[in-house]
CSV table of C-alpha atoms in Angstrom, one decimal:
chain,number,residue,atom,x,y,z
I,1237,MET,CA,-28.1,4.4,-11.5
I,1238,GLU,CA,-27.9,1.4,-9.3
I,1239,PRO,CA,-26.9,1.9,-5.5
I,1240,ALA,CA,-23.4,1.2,-4.9
I,1241,GLY,CA,-22.8,-2.4,-4.1
I,1242,ALA,CA,-26.0,-3.8,-5.6
I,1243,PRO,CA,-25.6,-6.8,-7.9
I,1244,SER,CA,-26.9,-6.2,-11.6
I,1245,SER,CA,-28.8,-8.6,-13.7
I,1246,SER,CA,-25.8,-10.1,-15.2
I,1247,ASP,CA,-24.6,-11.4,-11.5
I,1248,ALA,CA,-28.0,-13.1,-11.1
I,1249,ALA,CA,-27.5,-14.9,-14.7
I,1250,GLY,CA,-24.3,-16.2,-13.7
I,1251,LEU,CA,-22.0,-13.9,-15.3
I,1252,VAL,CA,-19.1,-12.6,-13.6
I,1253,VAL,CA,-17.7,-10.4,-16.4
I,1254,GLU,CA,-19.7,-9.0,-19.1
I,1255,LEU,CA,-18.2,-6.4,-21.6
I,1256,ARG,CA,-19.5,-5.1,-24.9
I,1257,ASP,CA,-17.6,-3.1,-27.0
I,1258,ALA,CA,-15.6,-1.9,-24.3
I,1259,VAL,CA,-13.0,0.8,-25.0
I,1260,ALA,CA,-10.0,1.5,-22.7
I,1261,VAL,CA,-7.5,4.1,-23.2
I,1262,LEU,CA,-3.9,4.1,-21.9
I,1263,GLY,CA,-2.7,7.6,-22.5
I,1264,ARG,CA,-4.0,8.3,-26.2
I,1265,PHE,CA,-3.5,5.0,-27.2
I,1266,PRO,CA,-6.4,2.4,-27.2
I,1267,ALA,CA,-5.1,-0.6,-25.6
I,1268,LEU,CA,-8.8,-2.2,-25.8
I,1269,ALA,CA,-10.7,-1.4,-29.0
I,1270,GLY,CA,-14.3,-2.5,-28.7
I,1271,ALA,CA,-13.7,-5.9,-26.7
I,1272,ASP,CA,-16.6,-8.0,-26.0
I,1273,LEU,CA,-16.3,-10.7,-23.4
I,1274,HIS,CA,-18.4,-13.1,-21.2
I,1275,VAL,CA,-17.3,-14.9,-18.4
I,1276,ARG,CA,-19.5,-17.2,-16.3
I,1277,ARG,CA,-19.1,-18.3,-12.6
I,1278,GLY,CA,-16.5,-21.1,-11.6
I,1279,GLU,CA,-14.9,-20.6,-15.3
I,1280,ILE,CA,-11.2,-20.4,-15.6
I,1281,VAL,CA,-10.4,-18.3,-18.6
I,1282,LEU,CA,-7.2,-17.9,-20.6
I,1283,LEU,CA,-6.4,-14.8,-22.3
I,1284,ARG,CA,-4.0,-15.5,-25.0
I,1285,GLY,CA,-2.5,-13.2,-27.2
I,1286,PRO,CA,0.9,-11.4,-28.1
I,1287,ASN,CA,2.7,-9.0,-26.2
I,1288,GLY,CA,0.9,-5.4,-26.3
I,1289,ALA,CA,-2.5,-7.0,-27.4
I,1290,GLY,CA,-4.3,-6.0,-24.5
I,1291,LYS,CA,-4.3,-8.8,-22.1
I,1292,THR,CA,-3.3,-6.8,-19.1
I,1293,THR,CA,-5.5,-4.0,-19.7
I,1294,LEU,CA,-8.0,-6.1,-19.9
I,1295,LEU,CA,-7.4,-7.7,-16.5
I,1296,ARG,CA,-7.1,-3.9,-15.2
I,1297,LEU,CA,-10.4,-3.1,-16.6
I,1298,CYS,CA,-12.0,-6.2,-14.9
I,1299,ALA,CA,-10.4,-4.8,-11.4
I,1300,GLY,CA,-11.5,-1.3,-11.8
I,1301,LEU,CA,-8.2,0.0,-12.4
I,1302,VAL,CA,-8.2,1.3,-16.1
I,1303,PRO,CA,-11.7,3.5,-17.0
I,1304,LEU,CA,-14.1,2.2,-19.4
I,1305,GLU,CA,-14.0,4.9,-22.0
I,1306,ARG,CA,-16.7,3.7,-24.1
I,1307,GLY,CA,-18.9,0.7,-24.5
I,1308,GLU,CA,-20.5,-1.4,-21.4
I,1309,GLY,CA,-19.3,-3.5,-18.7
I,1310,THR,CA,-20.4,-5.5,-15.6
I,1311,VAL,CA,-17.8,-7.4,-13.3
I,1312,VAL,CA,-19.2,-9.1,-10.5
I,1313,GLY,CA,-22.4,-7.2,-10.9
I,1314,CYS,CA,-21.2,-3.9,-10.4
I,1315,ASP,CA,-20.9,-1.2,-13.4
I,1316,LEU,CA,-17.5,-0.5,-14.5
I,1317,ARG,CA,-18.3,3.1,-15.2
I,1318,THR,CA,-20.5,4.0,-12.0
I,1319,GLN,CA,-19.2,1.2,-9.3
I,1320,ARG,CA,-15.4,0.8,-9.7
I,1321,ASP,CA,-14.6,1.0,-6.1
I,1322,ALA,CA,-17.3,-1.8,-5.5
I,1323,VAL,CA,-15.4,-3.8,-8.2
I,1324,ARG,CA,-12.2,-3.4,-6.7
I,1325,SER,CA,-13.4,-4.9,-3.4
I,1326,ARG,CA,-14.5,-8.0,-4.8
I,1327,VAL,CA,-11.8,-8.9,-7.4
I,1328,GLY,CA,-7.9,-9.7,-6.8
I,1329,LEU,CA,-5.5,-8.9,-9.4
I,1330,LEU,CA,-2.1,-10.3,-9.0
I,1331,GLY,CA,0.5,-9.5,-11.2
I,1332,HIS,CA,4.3,-10.0,-11.2
I,1333,ALA,CA,4.1,-8.4,-7.9
I,1334,ASN,CA,2.7,-10.4,-5.0
I,1335,GLY,CA,1.8,-7.1,-2.9
I,1336,LEU,CA,3.4,-8.9,0.5
I,1337,TYR,CA,5.3,-7.4,3.3
I,1338,SER,CA,8.8,-9.3,3.5
I,1339,ASP,CA,9.1,-8.4,7.3
I,1340,LEU,CA,5.9,-9.8,8.2
I,1341,THR,CA,5.2,-13.6,8.4
I,1342,VAL,CA,3.0,-15.2,6.2
I,1343,ARG,CA,0.1,-15.6,8.8
I,1344,GLU,CA,0.8,-11.8,9.4
I,1345,ASN,CA,-0.1,-10.9,5.9
I,1346,VAL,CA,-2.9,-13.1,5.4
I,1347,GLU,CA,-4.4,-11.4,8.7
I,1348,PHE,CA,-3.9,-7.9,7.2
I,1349,TRP,CA,-5.3,-8.4,3.9
I,1350,GLY,CA,-7.9,-10.3,5.5
I,1351,ALA,CA,-8.8,-7.3,8.0
I,1352,THR,CA,-9.1,-5.0,5.3
I,1353,VAL,CA,-12.5,-6.5,4.5
I,1354,GLY,CA,-13.0,-7.7,8.4
I,1355,ALA,CA,-12.0,-11.3,7.9
I,1356,SER,CA,-12.3,-13.0,11.0
I,1357,ALA,CA,-9.8,-15.5,12.7
I,1358,VAL,CA,-11.8,-18.5,11.3
I,1359,GLU,CA,-11.4,-17.3,7.6
I,1360,ILE,CA,-7.8,-16.3,8.2
I,1361,ASP,CA,-7.1,-20.0,9.4
I,1362,ALA,CA,-9.3,-21.2,6.5
I,1363,SER,CA,-7.3,-19.1,4.0
I,1364,LEU,CA,-4.0,-20.9,5.1
I,1365,ASP,CA,-5.2,-24.1,5.4
I,1366,ARG,CA,-6.7,-23.8,1.8
I,1367,MET,CA,-3.1,-22.8,0.5
I,1368,GLY,CA,-1.5,-25.3,2.5
I,1369,LEU,CA,0.4,-22.5,4.7
I,1370,ALA,CA,-1.4,-23.4,7.8
I,1371,SER,CA,1.6,-25.5,9.5
I,1372,ARG,CA,5.4,-24.6,10.0
I,1373,LEU,CA,5.2,-21.8,7.1
I,1374,ALA,CA,2.5,-19.6,8.6
I,1375,GLY,CA,5.4,-18.3,11.3
I,1376,VAL,CA,8.0,-17.8,8.9
I,1377,ALA,CA,8.9,-14.2,7.4
I,1378,VAL,CA,7.5,-13.9,3.6
I,1379,GLY,CA,11.1,-12.6,2.9
I,1380,ARG,CA,12.7,-15.9,3.6
I,1381,LEU,CA,9.9,-17.9,1.2
I,1382,SER,CA,10.9,-19.6,-2.2
I,1383,ALA,CA,8.9,-17.7,-5.4
I,1384,GLY,CA,6.3,-20.4,-5.2
I,1385,GLN,CA,5.6,-20.0,-1.5
I,1386,LYS,CA,5.3,-16.2,-1.8
I,1387,ARG,CA,2.7,-16.7,-4.7
I,1388,ARG,CA,0.8,-19.3,-2.5
I,1389,THR,CA,0.8,-16.6,0.2
I,1390,ALA,CA,-0.6,-14.1,-2.3
I,1391,LEU,CA,-3.3,-16.2,-3.0
I,1392,ALA,CA,-4.1,-16.8,0.7
I,1393,CYS,CA,-4.5,-13.2,0.8
I,1394,LEU,CA,-6.9,-13.2,-2.2
I,1395,VAL,CA,-9.2,-16.1,-0.8
I,1396,ALA,CA,-9.0,-14.0,2.8
I,1397,ARG,CA,-10.1,-10.9,0.8
I,1398,ARG,CA,-13.0,-12.9,-0.4
I,1399,ALA,CA,-11.8,-12.1,-3.9
I,1400,GLN,CA,-15.0,-13.6,-6.1
I,1401,LEU,CA,-13.0,-12.8,-9.4
I,1402,TRP,CA,-9.1,-13.5,-9.6
I,1403,LEU,CA,-7.5,-11.6,-12.2
I,1404,LEU,CA,-4.1,-13.3,-12.7
I,1405,ASP,CA,-1.1,-11.9,-15.2
I,1406,GLU,CA,1.5,-14.4,-15.7
I,1407,PRO,CA,1.1,-16.4,-12.7
I,1408,HIS,CA,3.2,-19.1,-13.7
I,1409,ALA,CA,6.5,-16.5,-14.1
I,1410,GLY,CA,9.5,-17.3,-12.0
I,1411,LEU,CA,8.2,-20.4,-10.5
I,1412,ASP,CA,9.8,-24.0,-10.7
I,1413,ALA,CA,8.0,-27.0,-11.7
I,1414,THR,CA,6.6,-27.9,-8.1
I,1415,GLY,CA,5.8,-24.0,-7.5
I,1416,ARG,CA,3.6,-24.2,-10.8
I,1417,ASP,CA,1.8,-27.3,-10.0
I,1418,GLU,CA,1.1,-25.9,-6.6
I,1419,LEU,CA,-0.5,-22.9,-8.2
I,1420,ASP,CA,-2.8,-24.9,-10.7
I,1421,ALA,CA,-3.7,-27.3,-7.7
I,1422,THR,CA,-4.6,-24.0,-5.7
I,1423,LEU,CA,-6.7,-22.1,-8.5
I,1424,ARG,CA,-8.6,-25.1,-9.2
I,1425,ALA,CA,-9.5,-25.4,-5.4
I,1426,ALA,CA,-10.5,-21.8,-5.7
I,1427,VAL,CA,-12.9,-22.4,-8.4
I,1428,ALA,CA,-14.5,-25.5,-6.7
I,1429,ALA,CA,-14.9,-23.1,-4.0
I,1430,GLY,CA,-16.9,-20.6,-6.1
I,1431,ALA,CA,-14.3,-18.3,-7.3
I,1432,THR,CA,-13.9,-17.4,-11.2
I,1433,VAL,CA,-10.6,-17.3,-12.8
I,1434,MET,CA,-9.0,-15.1,-15.8
I,1435,VAL,CA,-5.3,-15.7,-16.6
I,1436,ALA,CA,-3.3,-13.8,-19.2
I,1437,SER,CA,-0.5,-16.3,-20.0
I,1438,HIS,CA,2.4,-16.9,-22.2
I,1439,GLU,CA,2.7,-20.4,-21.3
I,1440,LEU,CA,0.0,-21.8,-23.2
I,1441,GLU,CA,0.6,-25.3,-22.5
I,1442,ARG,CA,0.6,-24.9,-18.8
I,1443,ALA,CA,-2.4,-22.4,-18.7
I,1444,GLY,CA,-4.2,-24.0,-21.5
I,1445,GLY,CA,-4.2,-27.3,-19.3
I,1446,LEU,CA,-5.7,-25.3,-16.6
I,1447,ALA,CA,-8.1,-23.4,-18.4
I,1448,THR,CA,-11.6,-24.3,-18.9
I,1449,ARG,CA,-12.0,-21.9,-22.2
I,1450,VAL,CA,-9.6,-19.9,-24.0
I,1451,VAL,CA,-9.7,-16.8,-25.7
I,1452,ASP,CA,-7.6,-15.0,-28.0
I,1453,VAL,CA,-6.8,-11.0,-27.4
I,1454,VAL,CA,-5.4,-9.5,-30.3
I,1455,ALA,CA,-5.0,-5.9,-31.3
I,1456,GLY,CA,-7.1,-4.8,-28.7
I,1457,GLN,CA,-10.2,-7.0,-29.3
I,1458,VAL,CA,-11.3,-10.1,-27.9
I,1459,SER,CA,-11.8,-13.0,-30.6
I,1460,PRO,CA,-14.7,-15.5,-29.9
I,1461,ASP,CA,-14.2,-18.6,-27.8
I,1462,THR,CA,-11.7,-20.7,-29.3
I,1463,GLY,CA,-12.3,-24.0,-26.7
I,1464,ALA,CA,-10.3,-25.1,-23.7
I,1465,SER,CA,-8.1,-27.5,-25.2
I,1466,ASP,CA,-7.0,-25.3,-28.5
I,1467,THR,CA,-3.7,-23.5,-27.0
I,1468,THR,CA,-1.6,-23.7,-30.1
I,1469,ALA,CA,-3.9,-21.2,-32.6
I,1470,SER,CA,-1.7,-18.2,-33.9
I,1471,GLY,CA,-1.5,-15.2,-31.4
I,1472,GLY,CA,0.0,-17.3,-29.2
I,1473,ALA,CA,3.4,-16.7,-27.0
I,1474,SER,CA,5.2,-14.2,-28.7
N,1207,MET,CA,-6.5,-28.2,0.8
N,1208,ASN,CA,-9.9,-27.2,2.0
N,1209,ASP,CA,-12.3,-26.9,-1.0
N,1210,THR,CA,-15.5,-26.2,1.0
N,1211,ALA,CA,-17.3,-23.1,0.2
N,1212,SER,CA,-18.8,-22.3,3.2
N,1213,PRO,CA,-18.6,-18.6,4.0
N,1214,ALA,CA,-16.9,-19.5,7.3
N,1215,SER,CA,-14.2,-20.8,5.3
N,1216,GLY,CA,-13.4,-17.9,3.6
N,1217,SER,CA,-14.6,-19.0,0.0
N,1218,PRO,CA,-13.8,-16.4,-2.5
N,1219,ALA,CA,-17.3,-16.1,-3.3
N,1220,SER,CA,-18.6,-16.2,0.1
N,1221,GLY,CA,-19.8,-13.4,2.6
N,1222,SER,CA,-21.8,-10.5,1.8
N,1223,PRO,CA,-19.8,-7.9,-0.4
N,1224,ALA,CA,-21.8,-5.0,1.2
N,1225,SER,CA,-20.8,-6.0,4.7
N,1226,GLY,CA,-17.6,-7.2,4.1
N,1227,SER,CA,-16.1,-4.9,1.4
N,1228,PRO,CA,-13.3,-2.0,2.4
N,1229,ALA,CA,-15.6,0.6,1.1
N,1230,ALA,CA,-17.9,-0.5,4.3
N,1231,ALA,CA,-14.8,-0.4,6.5
N,1232,SER,CA,-14.3,3.0,8.5
N,1233,ILE,CA,-11.5,5.3,7.8
N,1234,TRP,CA,-10.3,4.7,11.4
N,1235,ARG,CA,-10.3,1.0,11.1
N,1236,THR,CA,-8.1,1.2,7.9
N,1237,ALA,CA,-5.8,3.4,10.0
N,1238,ARG,CA,-5.4,1.6,12.6
N,1239,LEU,CA,-5.0,-1.4,10.7
N,1240,VAL,CA,-2.4,0.2,8.4
N,1241,ALA,CA,-0.6,2.0,11.1
N,1242,GLY,CA,-0.4,-1.2,13.3
N,1243,LYS,CA,1.1,-3.1,10.2
N,1244,ASP,CA,3.5,-0.6,9.8
N,1245,LEU,CA,4.7,-0.4,13.4
N,1246,ARG,CA,5.0,-4.4,13.3
N,1247,ILE,CA,7.4,-3.9,10.6
N,1248,GLU,CA,9.4,-1.4,12.1
N,1249,ARG,CA,9.5,-3.6,15.3
N,1250,ARG,CA,10.7,-6.6,13.4
N,1251,SER,CA,12.9,-4.9,11.1
N,1252,ARG,CA,14.4,-2.4,13.6
N,1253,VAL,CA,15.3,0.0,10.8
N,1254,ILE,CA,14.8,3.0,13.0
N,1255,VAL,CA,16.7,1.9,16.0
N,1256,ASN,CA,19.7,0.5,14.2
N,1257,GLN,CA,19.8,3.0,11.4
N,1258,VAL,CA,17.7,6.2,11.7
N,1259,LEU,CA,18.6,6.9,15.5
N,1260,PRO,CA,22.2,6.6,15.1
N,1261,PHE,CA,22.1,8.6,12.2
N,1262,ALA,CA,20.3,11.6,13.8
N,1263,SER,CA,22.7,11.1,16.7
N,1264,LEU,CA,25.7,11.3,14.3
N,1265,VAL,CA,24.3,14.5,12.8
N,1266,MET,CA,24.2,16.0,16.4
N,1267,VAL,CA,27.4,15.0,17.3
N,1268,LEU,CA,29.0,16.3,13.9
N,1269,PHE,CA,27.0,19.7,14.6
N,1270,ALA,CA,28.6,19.7,17.7
N,1271,PHE,CA,32.2,19.0,16.3
N,1272,ALA,CA,31.5,21.8,13.5
N,1273,LEU,CA,30.5,24.6,16.0
N,1274,ASP,CA,32.8,23.4,18.3
N,1275,ASN,CA,31.7,26.6,20.8
N,1276,ASP,CA,29.5,25.7,24.0
N,1277,GLU,CA,27.9,29.1,23.7
N,1278,VAL,CA,26.8,28.8,20.1
N,1279,LEU,CA,25.8,25.4,20.7
N,1280,GLN,CA,23.5,26.1,23.5
N,1281,ARG,CA,22.0,29.2,21.2
N,1282,THR,CA,21.4,27.0,18.2
N,1283,ALA,CA,20.3,23.9,19.9
N,1284,PRO,CA,16.6,24.1,19.1
N,1285,GLY,CA,17.4,24.7,15.6
N,1286,LEU,CA,20.0,21.6,15.3
N,1287,VAL,CA,17.4,19.6,16.9
N,1288,TRP,CA,14.9,20.3,14.4
N,1289,LEU,CA,17.5,20.1,11.3
N,1290,ALA,CA,18.3,17.0,12.4
N,1291,THR,CA,14.8,15.8,12.7
N,1292,ILE,CA,14.0,16.7,9.1
N,1293,PHE,CA,16.9,14.9,7.8
N,1294,ALA,CA,15.8,11.9,9.4
N,1295,LEU,CA,12.2,12.4,8.3
N,1296,LEU,CA,13.6,12.1,4.9
N,1297,VAL,CA,15.1,8.6,5.7
N,1298,VAL,CA,12.0,7.4,7.7
N,1299,VAL,CA,9.5,8.5,5.2
N,1300,GLN,CA,11.7,6.8,2.4
N,1301,ARG,CA,11.7,3.5,4.6
N,1302,ALA,CA,7.8,3.8,5.0
N,1303,PHE,CA,7.2,3.7,1.4
N,1304,ALA,CA,9.7,1.3,0.3
N,1305,VAL,CA,8.2,-1.1,2.5
N,1306,GLU,CA,5.0,-0.5,0.3
N,1307,THR,CA,6.6,-0.6,-3.1
N,1308,ALA,CA,9.2,-3.3,-2.8
N,1309,ASP,CA,6.6,-6.2,-3.7
N,1310,GLY,CA,3.8,-3.7,-4.9
N,1311,ALA,CA,1.7,-3.6,-1.7
N,1312,LEU,CA,0.7,0.0,-2.3
N,1313,ASP,CA,-0.5,-1.3,-5.9
N,1314,ALA,CA,-2.6,-4.0,-4.2
N,1315,LEU,CA,-3.9,-1.8,-1.5
N,1316,ARG,CA,-5.1,0.5,-4.5
N,1317,VAL,CA,-6.5,-2.5,-6.3
N,1318,ALA,CA,-7.9,-3.9,-3.3
N,1319,GLY,CA,-9.9,-0.6,-2.9
N,1320,VAL,CA,-8.8,-0.1,0.7
N,1321,SER,CA,-9.8,3.5,1.9
N,1322,PRO,CA,-7.0,6.0,0.8
N,1323,PRO,CA,-8.0,8.4,3.4
N,1324,GLY,CA,-7.2,5.5,6.2
N,1325,ILE,CA,-3.9,4.7,4.6
N,1326,PHE,CA,-2.9,7.9,4.6
N,1327,LEU,CA,-3.9,8.5,8.7
N,1328,GLY,CA,-2.4,5.0,9.4
N,1329,LYS,CA,1.0,5.7,7.9
N,1330,SER,CA,1.2,9.3,9.4
N,1331,LEU,CA,0.3,7.8,12.6
N,1332,ALA,CA,3.2,5.5,12.4
N,1333,LEU,CA,5.4,7.9,11.0
N,1334,ALA,CA,4.4,10.2,13.8
N,1335,VAL,CA,5.0,7.7,16.6
N,1336,GLN,CA,8.3,6.7,15.3
N,1337,LEU,CA,9.3,10.7,14.9
N,1338,LEU,CA,8.2,11.2,18.3
N,1339,VAL,CA,10.7,8.3,19.5
N,1340,LEU,CA,13.5,10.3,17.5
N,1341,GLU,CA,12.8,13.8,18.8
N,1342,LEU,CA,12.8,12.5,22.5
N,1343,LEU,CA,16.4,11.1,21.8
N,1344,LEU,CA,17.7,14.1,19.9
N,1345,ILE,CA,16.3,16.8,23.0
N,1346,GLY,CA,17.9,14.3,25.3
N,1347,LEU,CA,21.0,14.9,23.0
N,1348,ALA,CA,20.8,18.3,23.3
N,1349,VAL,CA,20.7,18.7,26.7
N,1350,VAL,CA,23.6,16.6,27.1
N,1351,LEU,CA,25.9,17.7,24.2
N,1352,TYR,CA,24.9,21.1,23.9
N,1353,GLU,CA,24.2,21.9,27.5
N,1354,ALA,CA,20.5,23.2,26.6
N,1355,THR,CA,18.6,23.5,29.9
N,1356,LEU,CA,14.9,23.0,30.5
N,1357,THR,CA,12.7,24.1,33.5
N,1358,ALA,CA,9.3,22.6,34.1
N,1359,THR,CA,7.0,25.2,32.4
N,1360,GLY,CA,9.7,24.8,29.5
N,1361,ALA,CA,9.0,20.9,29.4
N,1362,VAL,CA,5.3,21.8,29.2
N,1363,LEU,CA,5.4,24.1,26.0
N,1364,LEU,CA,8.0,21.8,24.7
N,1365,VAL,CA,5.6,18.8,24.9
N,1366,THR,CA,3.0,21.0,23.5
N,1367,THR,CA,5.0,21.9,20.7
N,1368,LEU,CA,6.2,18.4,19.8
N,1369,LEU,CA,2.9,17.2,19.1
N,1370,PRO,CA,1.9,19.2,16.4
N,1371,ALA,CA,5.1,19.8,15.0
N,1372,THR,CA,5.3,16.1,14.8
N,1373,THR,CA,2.1,15.3,13.1
N,1374,GLY,CA,2.5,18.2,10.6
N,1375,LEU,CA,5.8,16.7,9.6
N,1376,ALA,CA,4.3,13.1,9.5
N,1377,PHE,CA,1.4,14.4,7.3
N,1378,VAL,CA,3.5,16.1,4.9
N,1379,GLY,CA,6.3,13.3,4.8
N,1380,THR,CA,3.0,10.9,3.9
N,1381,LEU,CA,1.8,13.0,1.3
N,1382,TYR,CA,5.0,13.6,-0.4
N,1383,GLY,CA,6.2,9.8,0.1
N,1384,GLY,CA,2.8,8.9,-1.6
N,1385,LEU,CA,3.7,11.4,-4.2
N,1386,ALA,CA,7.2,10.0,-5.0
N,1387,ALA,CA,6.5,6.6,-4.4
N,1388,GLY,CA,6.1,5.8,-7.8
N,1389,ALA,CA,8.4,8.1,-9.4
N,1390,ARG,CA,11.4,7.4,-11.2
N,1391,GLY,CA,14.5,9.2,-9.1
N,1392,ARG,CA,12.4,9.6,-6.3
N,1393,GLU,CA,15.1,9.1,-3.7
N,1394,THR,CA,16.3,12.7,-4.8
N,1395,LEU,CA,12.7,13.7,-5.8
N,1396,LEU,CA,11.6,13.6,-2.1
N,1397,PRO,CA,14.0,16.0,-0.3
N,1398,LEU,CA,13.3,18.5,-3.1
N,1399,LEU,CA,9.4,18.3,-2.7
N,1400,LEU,CA,9.7,18.0,1.1
N,1401,PHE,CA,12.3,20.3,2.4
N,1402,PRO,CA,10.6,23.6,1.0
N,1403,VAL,CA,7.1,22.5,2.5
N,1404,VAL,CA,8.6,22.0,6.0
N,1405,ALA,CA,10.2,25.1,6.4
N,1406,PRO,CA,7.2,26.6,8.3
N,1407,VAL,CA,7.7,23.5,10.8
N,1408,LEU,CA,11.0,24.0,11.3
N,1409,ILE,CA,10.7,27.9,11.7
N,1410,GLY,CA,7.7,27.6,14.1
N,1411,ALA,CA,9.0,24.7,16.1
N,1412,THR,CA,12.5,26.2,16.5
N,1413,ARG,CA,11.1,29.1,17.9
N,1414,ALA,CA,8.7,27.4,20.3
N,1415,THR,CA,11.6,24.9,21.5
N,1416,GLU,CA,14.0,28.3,22.0
N,1417,ALA,CA,11.3,29.8,24.2
N,1418,ALA,CA,11.0,26.0,25.9
N,1419,PHE,CA,15.0,26.1,26.4
N,1420,GLY,CA,14.8,29.7,27.4
N,1421,VAL,CA,17.8,30.6,24.4
N,1422,GLY,CA,18.7,34.1,24.5
N,1423,HIS,CA,16.4,34.7,27.3
N,1424,ALA,CA,13.5,34.2,25.5
N,1425,ALA,CA,10.2,33.8,27.5
N,1426,ILE,CA,8.1,30.9,27.9
N,1427,ASP,CA,5.1,33.1,26.4
N,1428,GLU,CA,6.7,33.6,23.3
N,1429,GLY,CA,6.6,30.1,22.3
N,1430,TRP,CA,2.7,29.5,22.0
N,1431,PRO,CA,2.0,31.7,19.1
N,1432,TRP,CA,4.3,29.3,17.3
N,1433,VAL,CA,2.6,26.3,18.6
N,1434,GLY,CA,-0.8,28.0,17.4
N,1435,MET,CA,1.1,28.2,13.6
N,1436,LEU,CA,2.1,24.3,13.9
N,1437,LEU,CA,-1.3,23.5,14.9
N,1438,VAL,CA,-2.6,25.3,11.7
N,1439,PHE,CA,0.1,23.6,9.4
N,1440,ALA,CA,-0.8,20.3,11.0
N,1441,ALA,CA,-4.5,20.7,10.1
N,1442,LEU,CA,-4.1,22.0,6.9
N,1443,PHE,CA,-1.8,19.0,5.8
N,1444,GLY,CA,-4.1,16.6,7.7
N,1445,VAL,CA,-7.3,17.7,5.9
N,1446,GLY,CA,-5.3,18.3,2.6
N,1447,GLY,CA,-3.5,15.2,2.9
N,1448,THR,CA,-6.7,12.8,3.6
N,1449,LEU,CA,-8.5,14.4,0.7
N,1450,ALA,CA,-5.6,14.3,-1.9
N,1451,PHE,CA,-4.1,11.2,-0.8
N,1452,GLY,CA,-6.5,8.9,-3.2
N,1453,PRO,CA,-5.9,10.7,-6.4
N,1454,LEU,CA,-2.6,11.2,-5.7
N,1455,ILE,CA,-1.5,7.3,-5.4
N,1456,GLU,CA,-4.3,6.5,-8.4
N,1457,GLU,CA,-2.1,8.7,-10.7
């Protein structure tokens, strides 16, 4: 067994996610039934599929939240069987909730999440700056922000946490057009800075334009790569 | 936006994972962080000051109306103080976990791999500080409303009682608050879980406080064995909670 935190050979090869015949079970139901997936550093991968196809489970498996029942898997160089705690500290999962404290200001939230990994004041400032939150919004309580601003704050927390792999479940949900544009710009900036992003979304036109690659998730299995611009194939939004 | 990927800029891919991961952070650092965050939220929202303290005070006043007898009130003052504390504990615990679940922060802490023992100890510490303020107010009210009397040696016993009793209540509250946090009907589930478990604290702290107040000619010495029991209770739930909190919030 590799020591906790030691990167594997797949990490050295630039693979951030490597799943082979991965099986994950929710209750007694196999939500993932032999999934194969490779994601390279710097990619934005759109997971496309109908409800119940296993997209969220795939994200949660990659976040180390769902155990790998069968098959093999490494995420950010850590084995999903033996190093789930190490995986969790290196990935950021953002679902419908933002994980923010509404009574704290934007800066205090980012400081809190950054402090969980020992981020410095310079890193906190940089995280706020990167998300366009360094000015007047930094001192505003999160409870008073719009949905898009909350989303940006949550993403700033991911940056402050030094998440290497961003796992986003329906990130555009609840955002207006401006918020969506801001989110897309944020994700592109994060990738330019070295992050890798996996997005599960039903909003294929929006997320497809953002993605560098699209994969279909159907009945717990991941289909071969369908290309970046193909967002109209079957298995789309349901 | 700053697109540079230098480590100082907080690039997602930057920083040594081993040196910067939550796993490497000590439990105590996490505990201080979580406690500081909870106390800051309370200072900002003032829920304890504006709602819980008035609620507990009201309970004390209602006891006075219900019993309406100075002698009875004087005799029962210690028990009433701790009953009011336990009622208020319920509200404080529910509030402590409501801030974690409102926008999925507890889940996010779990996803981020933040040390569960650190979360447990941090939330317990913040809860203990809030309870301590509440108890001091309630004791003051007992002196004013119920004419409870306190000597210097009684005060020493009382302060020594408050520390393990409060710590024990904070540990139990955090443990069961975490257990109920994700459950359906948690508002009604929490008292069902909490009240039977805190019964030893109610008994021990009441007996020790009776000795401190000299109720029924109780000697100060009679209170110390109860303080010992409270210490054992706090130690058991402190250790048990630290070990169990991780698997508990994982479920």
